[in-house]
Amino acid sequence: MIDTLQQLGAWALQRLERLGRSHLFILRVVVGLPELLARPGLVVQQIFAIGVLSLPIILVAGLFVGMVLALQLYNTMVNFGAEQSLGPVVALSLVRELGPVVTALLFAGRAGSALAAEIGLMKATEQLSSMEMMAVDPLRRIIAPRLAGGILAMPLLAAMFSAIGISGGFVVATGLLGVDSNAYWSQMQANVDLFDDVINGVIKSVVFGMVVTWIAVFEGFDAIPTSEGVARATTRTVVNSSLAVLGLDFILTALMFGDNG
Amino acid sequence: MLDETPLVEIRGLRFGYAGRTIFDGVDIDIQRGKVTAIMGPSGTGKTTLLRLIGGQERPDAGTIRIDGANVPALSRRKLFELRKRMGMLFQSGALLTDLNVFENVAFPLREHTELPEIMIRDLVLIKLEAVGLRGARELMPSALSGGMARRVALARAIALDPMLMMYDEPFSGQDPISMGVLVKLIRELNDALGMTTIIVSHDVNETAGIADYLYLLSEGRVVEHGTPKRLQESGSEWTRQFLEGLPDGPVPFHYPAPDFARELLELPSP
Ligand SMILES: Nc1ncnc2c1ncn2[C@@H]1O[C@H](COP(=O)(O)OP(=O)(O)OP(=O)(O)O)[C@@H](O)[C@H]1O
Ligand SMILES: [Mg+2]
């Protein structure tokens, strides 16, 4: 009994300590971010690497999510005679919710795990050490550009997810279900608000991009420098960042859309 | 050039990893312009010593002065300034795997100088020529053998013409020809560029051949030091065993362990 309590305490302390370390870590990285303005090439390279890595899976997923959404919503809405409003409902679901969240989950699985593994391996093969000995700070040269790249790539990917999802919904709605194509677009334009819906969706995806990339680079940098340690860091990245995204999504949704009843 | 104070001066160095003592009161002087070799059995902490000198680990006690500055007490900025004047060849090479050979050697130049591309190109080719790998400049590190990777890493380490060069096992994994070239190169770099050199190694013959001064380390202490000639004539049984590579004697081959016969007879605990 005492043993169990002791283990629980030790576990909690360890967790807290890691949490503290990850905050110090991100602080040191963020302080170095302005330096990147002088070397935008490093960030562009990372946006490209991260974006290209995740683009195929995000486009395919977006297309199918949009198509399924149209099918499911149509079946319900037709009972209320509201099937001509399919356009705005599909768009709102995607822009407000599914776009940022599903993109972030896929982003964690594809780009986050790759980032953690890459950085962990650089540590295990002494590349980070050798960089330090060459008087180059790996936090600034390796971590900072990746963090910036992740934060910038995420909203772009989420936007593409929503765009292709809306198009997928359109194809199903007009081609399969006989919704009027003018109604799909015009209703959407009338009912989707730039600030309330689109901007809030973008804010969500920026926050998710920040959290997922932070977790990925920290796990990689903090990995035990062996192949087993890198494998564990990769797994932890996907699990922790998925949970963080879902938890944060609830909080953000409550803050953004909770009070307009 | 008349500066007679040692470039690196280590006093009373104590260091341990999680309770296991690695150094227990070590004093070492590295004289300017000389090649000093630090030798000792595998696992005595030779790599650790280089990491301490480079400021990547902090000693539990003692001072490490480089050109007068106490490394463990330096601020991060000062430490980085100092490191620009140090070159270190890692035991594994530690090349950046996402850059090719050329870009690896160019890396410190691009990070720390504003040189135009043409000059960077020339400097990189000069360094690569020195290690005999100019023709390999387009290869990625994954396409290099271990020995080649180490030579590229050497070219990278000398890219900024450091005042202090540290080599961690430069000879292991080299064939006899590249070994000969490497031994000559280390000596030439030291003499022609006015560097100071520390070699960490257990290759007795090659190292004793080029070193001006030897330190022998074992079990956390300096066992003996002196010129190679003096050590070869040493009366100490330990020194003779290590330098001549005899299996029996006071130098332990085993990592500390309980008695082997007893351990074999022990029942595995469930
Ligand atoms: N990060 C670490 N954590 C714990 N112990 C370590 C760590 N690095 C090295 N050690 C221990 O410190 C001792 C010295 O290691 P070091 O790598 O300095 O030896 P070495 O003299 O360079 O050996 P070799 O000749 O085989 O390269 C070893 O016994 C090793 O077990
Ligand atoms: Mg070593």
PDB file of N, CA and C in Angstrom, chain A residues 28 39 42 45-46 118 121-122 124-142 146, chain B residues 51 54-56 76 80-81 83-84 86 88 90-99 107-108 110-112 156 166:
ATOM      1  N   ARG A  28      13.420  28.502 -24.367  1.00  0.00           N
ATOM      2  CA  ARG A  28      14.724  28.762 -24.989  1.00  0.00           C
ATOM      3  C   ARG A  28      14.626  28.759 -26.510  1.00  0.00           C
ATOM      4  N   ARG A  39      17.208  34.274 -41.515  1.00  0.00           N
ATOM      5  CA  ARG A  39      17.474  33.099 -42.357  1.00  0.00           C
ATOM      6  C   ARG A  39      16.162  32.413 -42.717  1.00  0.00           C
ATOM      7  N   LEU A  42      15.725  28.577 -43.882  1.00  0.00           N
ATOM      8  CA  LEU A  42      15.639  27.416 -42.994  1.00  0.00           C
ATOM      9  C   LEU A  42      14.186  27.059 -42.704  1.00  0.00           C
ATOM     10  N   GLN A  45      12.281  25.716 -45.877  1.00  0.00           N
ATOM     11  CA  GLN A  45      12.680  24.321 -46.062  1.00  0.00           C
ATOM     12  C   GLN A  45      11.833  23.392 -45.187  1.00  0.00           C
ATOM     13  N   GLN A  46      11.595  23.815 -43.939  1.00  0.00           N
ATOM     14  CA  GLN A  46      10.838  22.965 -43.020  1.00  0.00           C
ATOM     15  C   GLN A  46       9.355  22.935 -43.363  1.00  0.00           C
ATOM     16  N   GLU A 118      13.366  12.049 -36.271  1.00  0.00           N
ATOM     17  CA  GLU A 118      14.527  12.698 -36.884  1.00  0.00           C
ATOM     18  C   GLU A 118      15.428  13.326 -35.821  1.00  0.00           C
ATOM     19  N   LEU A 121      17.078  10.715 -33.543  1.00  0.00           N
ATOM     20  CA  LEU A 121      18.209  10.043 -34.197  1.00  0.00           C
ATOM     21  C   LEU A 121      19.418  10.966 -34.293  1.00  0.00           C
ATOM     22  N   MET A 122      19.174  12.247 -34.537  1.00  0.00           N
ATOM     23  CA  MET A 122      20.297  13.185 -34.572  1.00  0.00           C
ATOM     24  C   MET A 122      20.999  13.214 -33.225  1.00  0.00           C
ATOM     25  N   ALA A 124      20.957  10.619 -31.017  1.00  0.00           N
ATOM     26  CA  ALA A 124      21.582   9.313 -30.788  1.00  0.00           C
ATOM     27  C   ALA A 124      22.884   9.173 -31.574  1.00  0.00           C
ATOM     28  N   THR A 125      22.984   9.811 -32.738  1.00  0.00           N
ATOM     29  CA  THR A 125      24.196   9.678 -33.534  1.00  0.00           C
ATOM     30  C   THR A 125      25.165  10.836 -33.284  1.00  0.00           C
ATOM     31  N   GLU A 126      24.974  11.549 -32.180  1.00  0.00           N
ATOM     32  CA  GLU A 126      25.897  12.617 -31.747  1.00  0.00           C
ATOM     33  C   GLU A 126      25.927  13.807 -32.691  1.00  0.00           C
ATOM     34  N   GLN A 127      24.931  13.903 -33.600  1.00  0.00           N
ATOM     35  CA  GLN A 127      24.953  15.059 -34.509  1.00  0.00           C
ATOM     36  C   GLN A 127      24.695  16.344 -33.735  1.00  0.00           C
ATOM     37  N   LEU A 128      23.828  16.258 -32.725  1.00  0.00           N
ATOM     38  CA  LEU A 128      23.542  17.465 -31.944  1.00  0.00           C
ATOM     39  C   LEU A 128      24.759  17.853 -31.109  1.00  0.00           C
ATOM     40  N   SER A 129      25.424  16.846 -30.527  1.00  0.00           N
ATOM     41  CA  SER A 129      26.651  17.107 -29.768  1.00  0.00           C
ATOM     42  C   SER A 129      27.703  17.751 -30.646  1.00  0.00           C
ATOM     43  N   SER A 130      27.885  17.204 -31.841  1.00  0.00           N
ATOM     44  CA  SER A 130      28.954  17.729 -32.689  1.00  0.00           C
ATOM     45  C   SER A 130      28.616  19.156 -33.101  1.00  0.00           C
ATOM     46  N   MET A 131      27.332  19.429 -33.286  1.00  0.00           N
ATOM     47  CA  MET A 131      26.935  20.786 -33.614  1.00  0.00           C
ATOM     48  C   MET A 131      27.302  21.736 -32.467  1.00  0.00           C
ATOM     49  N   GLU A 132      27.027  21.290 -31.243  1.00  0.00           N
ATOM     50  CA  GLU A 132      27.381  22.123 -30.089  1.00  0.00           C
ATOM     51  C   GLU A 132      28.876  22.382 -30.050  1.00  0.00           C
ATOM     52  N   MET A 133      29.657  21.354 -30.366  1.00  0.00           N
ATOM     53  CA  MET A 133      31.105  21.548 -30.343  1.00  0.00           C
ATOM     54  C   MET A 133      31.562  22.479 -31.457  1.00  0.00           C
ATOM     55  N   MET A 134      30.746  22.619 -32.507  1.00  0.00           N
ATOM     56  CA  MET A 134      31.082  23.590 -33.555  1.00  0.00           C
ATOM     57  C   MET A 134      30.503  24.964 -33.222  1.00  0.00           C
ATOM     58  N   ALA A 135      30.100  25.141 -31.960  1.00  0.00           N
ATOM     59  CA  ALA A 135      29.567  26.428 -31.491  1.00  0.00           C
ATOM     60  C   ALA A 135      28.277  26.802 -32.199  1.00  0.00           C
ATOM     61  N   VAL A 136      27.504  25.792 -32.619  1.00  0.00           N
ATOM     62  CA  VAL A 136      26.200  26.053 -33.205  1.00  0.00           C
ATOM     63  C   VAL A 136      25.159  25.497 -32.240  1.00  0.00           C
ATOM     64  N   ASP A 137      24.208  26.341 -31.844  1.00  0.00           N
ATOM     65  CA  ASP A 137      23.216  25.900 -30.873  1.00  0.00           C
ATOM     66  C   ASP A 137      22.121  25.099 -31.584  1.00  0.00           C
ATOM     67  N   PRO A 138      21.987  23.811 -31.271  1.00  0.00           N
ATOM     68  CA  PRO A 138      20.980  23.006 -31.980  1.00  0.00           C
ATOM     69  C   PRO A 138      19.560  23.519 -31.747  1.00  0.00           C
ATOM     70  N   LEU A 139      19.320  24.163 -30.600  1.00  0.00           N
ATOM     71  CA  LEU A 139      17.975  24.693 -30.367  1.00  0.00           C
ATOM     72  C   LEU A 139      17.631  25.741 -31.418  1.00  0.00           C
ATOM     73  N   ARG A 140      18.626  26.509 -31.819  1.00  0.00           N
ATOM     74  CA  ARG A 140      18.360  27.555 -32.806  1.00  0.00           C
ATOM     75  C   ARG A 140      18.470  27.051 -34.225  1.00  0.00           C
ATOM     76  N   ARG A 141      19.412  26.174 -34.473  1.00  0.00           N
ATOM     77  CA  ARG A 141      19.659  25.751 -35.852  1.00  0.00           C
ATOM     78  C   ARG A 141      18.714  24.624 -36.273  1.00  0.00           C
ATOM     79  N   ILE A 142      18.365  23.732 -35.341  1.00  0.00           N
ATOM     80  CA  ILE A 142      17.559  22.547 -35.696  1.00  0.00           C
ATOM     81  C   ILE A 142      16.117  22.683 -35.196  1.00  0.00           C
ATOM     82  N   ARG A 146      12.107  24.097 -37.162  1.00  0.00           N
ATOM     83  CA  ARG A 146      11.071  23.063 -37.254  1.00  0.00           C
ATOM     84  C   ARG A 146       9.805  23.495 -36.537  1.00  0.00           C
TER      85      ARG A 146
ATOM     86  N   ARG B  51      34.966  15.600 -23.656  1.00  0.00           N
ATOM     87  CA  ARG B  51      33.685  16.300 -23.485  1.00  0.00           C
ATOM     88  C   ARG B  51      33.772  17.338 -22.358  1.00  0.00           C
ATOM     89  N   GLY B  54      35.665  20.285 -23.713  1.00  0.00           N
ATOM     90  CA  GLY B  54      34.811  21.050 -24.619  1.00  0.00           C
ATOM     91  C   GLY B  54      33.624  21.689 -23.926  1.00  0.00           C
ATOM     92  N   GLY B  55      33.485  21.478 -22.617  1.00  0.00           N
ATOM     93  CA  GLY B  55      32.399  22.107 -21.878  1.00  0.00           C
ATOM     94  C   GLY B  55      31.049  21.441 -22.075  1.00  0.00           C
ATOM     95  N   GLN B  56      31.031  20.202 -22.564  1.00  0.00           N
ATOM     96  CA  GLN B  56      29.745  19.516 -22.739  1.00  0.00           C
ATOM     97  C   GLN B  56      29.309  18.785 -21.480  1.00  0.00           C
ATOM     98  N   ARG B  76      27.288  30.727 -21.426  1.00  0.00           N
ATOM     99  CA  ARG B  76      27.045  30.012 -22.670  1.00  0.00           C
ATOM    100  C   ARG B  76      27.644  30.755 -23.870  1.00  0.00           C
ATOM    101  N   PHE B  80      30.616  29.353 -26.301  1.00  0.00           N
ATOM    102  CA  PHE B  80      30.476  29.190 -27.749  1.00  0.00           C
ATOM    103  C   PHE B  80      31.592  29.921 -28.491  1.00  0.00           C
ATOM    104  N   GLU B  81      31.988  31.104 -27.976  1.00  0.00           N
ATOM    105  CA  GLU B  81      33.109  31.816 -28.589  1.00  0.00           C
ATOM    106  C   GLU B  81      34.378  30.969 -28.540  1.00  0.00           C
ATOM    107  N   ARG B  83      34.520  27.724 -28.290  1.00  0.00           N
ATOM    108  CA  ARG B  83      34.407  26.519 -29.120  1.00  0.00           C
ATOM    109  C   ARG B  83      34.688  26.799 -30.597  1.00  0.00           C
ATOM    110  N   LYS B  84      34.503  28.060 -31.019  1.00  0.00           N
ATOM    111  CA  LYS B  84      34.827  28.369 -32.412  1.00  0.00           C
ATOM    112  C   LYS B  84      36.315  28.183 -32.663  1.00  0.00           C
ATOM    113  N   MET B  86      38.022  25.733 -31.184  1.00  0.00           N
ATOM    114  CA  MET B  86      38.361  24.334 -30.911  1.00  0.00           C
ATOM    115  C   MET B  86      37.781  23.454 -32.007  1.00  0.00           C
ATOM    116  N   MET B  88      36.868  19.335 -32.836  1.00  0.00           N
ATOM    117  CA  MET B  88      36.799  18.037 -32.181  1.00  0.00           C
ATOM    118  C   MET B  88      36.386  16.986 -33.195  1.00  0.00           C
ATOM    119  N   PHE B  90      34.845  13.530 -33.471  1.00  0.00           N
ATOM    120  CA  PHE B  90      34.119  12.550 -32.658  1.00  0.00           C
ATOM    121  C   PHE B  90      34.497  11.126 -33.049  1.00  0.00           C
ATOM    122  N   GLN B  91      34.408  10.247 -32.062  1.00  0.00           N
ATOM    123  CA  GLN B  91      34.738   8.842 -32.268  1.00  0.00           C
ATOM    124  C   GLN B  91      33.906   8.266 -33.431  1.00  0.00           C
ATOM    125  N   SER B  92      32.644   8.697 -33.525  1.00  0.00           N
ATOM    126  CA  SER B  92      31.768   8.151 -34.565  1.00  0.00           C
ATOM    127  C   SER B  92      31.750   9.012 -35.820  1.00  0.00           C
ATOM    128  N   GLY B  93      32.453  10.135 -35.808  1.00  0.00           N
ATOM    129  CA  GLY B  93      32.380  11.040 -36.948  1.00  0.00           C
ATOM    130  C   GLY B  93      31.272  12.061 -36.765  1.00  0.00           C
ATOM    131  N   ALA B  94      30.047  11.573 -36.488  1.00  0.00           N
ATOM    132  CA  ALA B  94      28.913  12.465 -36.199  1.00  0.00           C
ATOM    133  C   ALA B  94      28.657  13.466 -37.315  1.00  0.00           C
ATOM    134  N   LEU B  95      28.710  13.001 -38.570  1.00  0.00           N
ATOM    135  CA  LEU B  95      28.363  13.895 -39.686  1.00  0.00           C
ATOM    136  C   LEU B  95      26.869  14.163 -39.674  1.00  0.00           C
ATOM    137  N   LEU B  96      26.473  15.319 -40.225  1.00  0.00           N
ATOM    138  CA  LEU B  96      25.054  15.638 -40.330  1.00  0.00           C
ATOM    139  C   LEU B  96      24.484  14.840 -41.490  1.00  0.00           C
ATOM    140  N   THR B  97      23.535  13.961 -41.203  1.00  0.00           N
ATOM    141  CA  THR B  97      23.135  12.975 -42.212  1.00  0.00           C
ATOM    142  C   THR B  97      22.271  13.559 -43.317  1.00  0.00           C
ATOM    143  N   ASP B  98      21.730  14.767 -43.118  1.00  0.00           N
ATOM    144  CA  ASP B  98      20.906  15.321 -44.196  1.00  0.00           C
ATOM    145  C   ASP B  98      21.710  16.212 -45.144  1.00  0.00           C
ATOM    146  N   LEU B  99      23.014  16.318 -44.911  1.00  0.00           N
ATOM    147  CA  LEU B  99      23.861  17.118 -45.805  1.00  0.00           C
ATOM    148  C   LEU B  99      24.903  16.208 -46.455  1.00  0.00           C
ATOM    149  N   PHE B 107      29.649  23.411 -43.431  1.00  0.00           N
ATOM    150  CA  PHE B 107      28.715  23.816 -42.369  1.00  0.00           C
ATOM    151  C   PHE B 107      29.286  24.854 -41.395  1.00  0.00           C
ATOM    152  N   PRO B 108      30.448  24.589 -40.762  1.00  0.00           N
ATOM    153  CA  PRO B 108      30.955  25.616 -39.826  1.00  0.00           C
ATOM    154  C   PRO B 108      31.277  26.932 -40.520  1.00  0.00           C
ATOM    155  N   ARG B 110      29.716  28.231 -43.143  1.00  0.00           N
ATOM    156  CA  ARG B 110      28.459  28.940 -43.403  1.00  0.00           C
ATOM    157  C   ARG B 110      27.873  29.497 -42.112  1.00  0.00           C
ATOM    158  N   GLU B 111      28.038  28.756 -41.004  1.00  0.00           N
ATOM    159  CA  GLU B 111      27.434  29.212 -39.752  1.00  0.00           C
ATOM    160  C   GLU B 111      28.189  30.385 -39.147  1.00  0.00           C
ATOM    161  N   HIS B 112      29.508  30.393 -39.311  1.00  0.00           N
ATOM    162  CA  HIS B 112      30.292  31.362 -38.541  1.00  0.00           C
ATOM    163  C   HIS B 112      31.008  32.419 -39.368  1.00  0.00           C
ATOM    164  N   ARG B 156      35.960  18.598 -41.594  1.00  0.00           N
ATOM    165  CA  ARG B 156      35.013  19.562 -41.045  1.00  0.00           C
ATOM    166  C   ARG B 156      35.575  20.226 -39.783  1.00  0.00           C
ATOM    167  N   MET B 166      41.103  18.331 -31.039  1.00  0.00           N
ATOM    168  CA  MET B 166      40.977  17.141 -30.195  1.00  0.00           C
ATOM    169  C   MET B 166      40.526  15.982 -31.069  1.00  0.00           C
TER     170      MET B 166
END
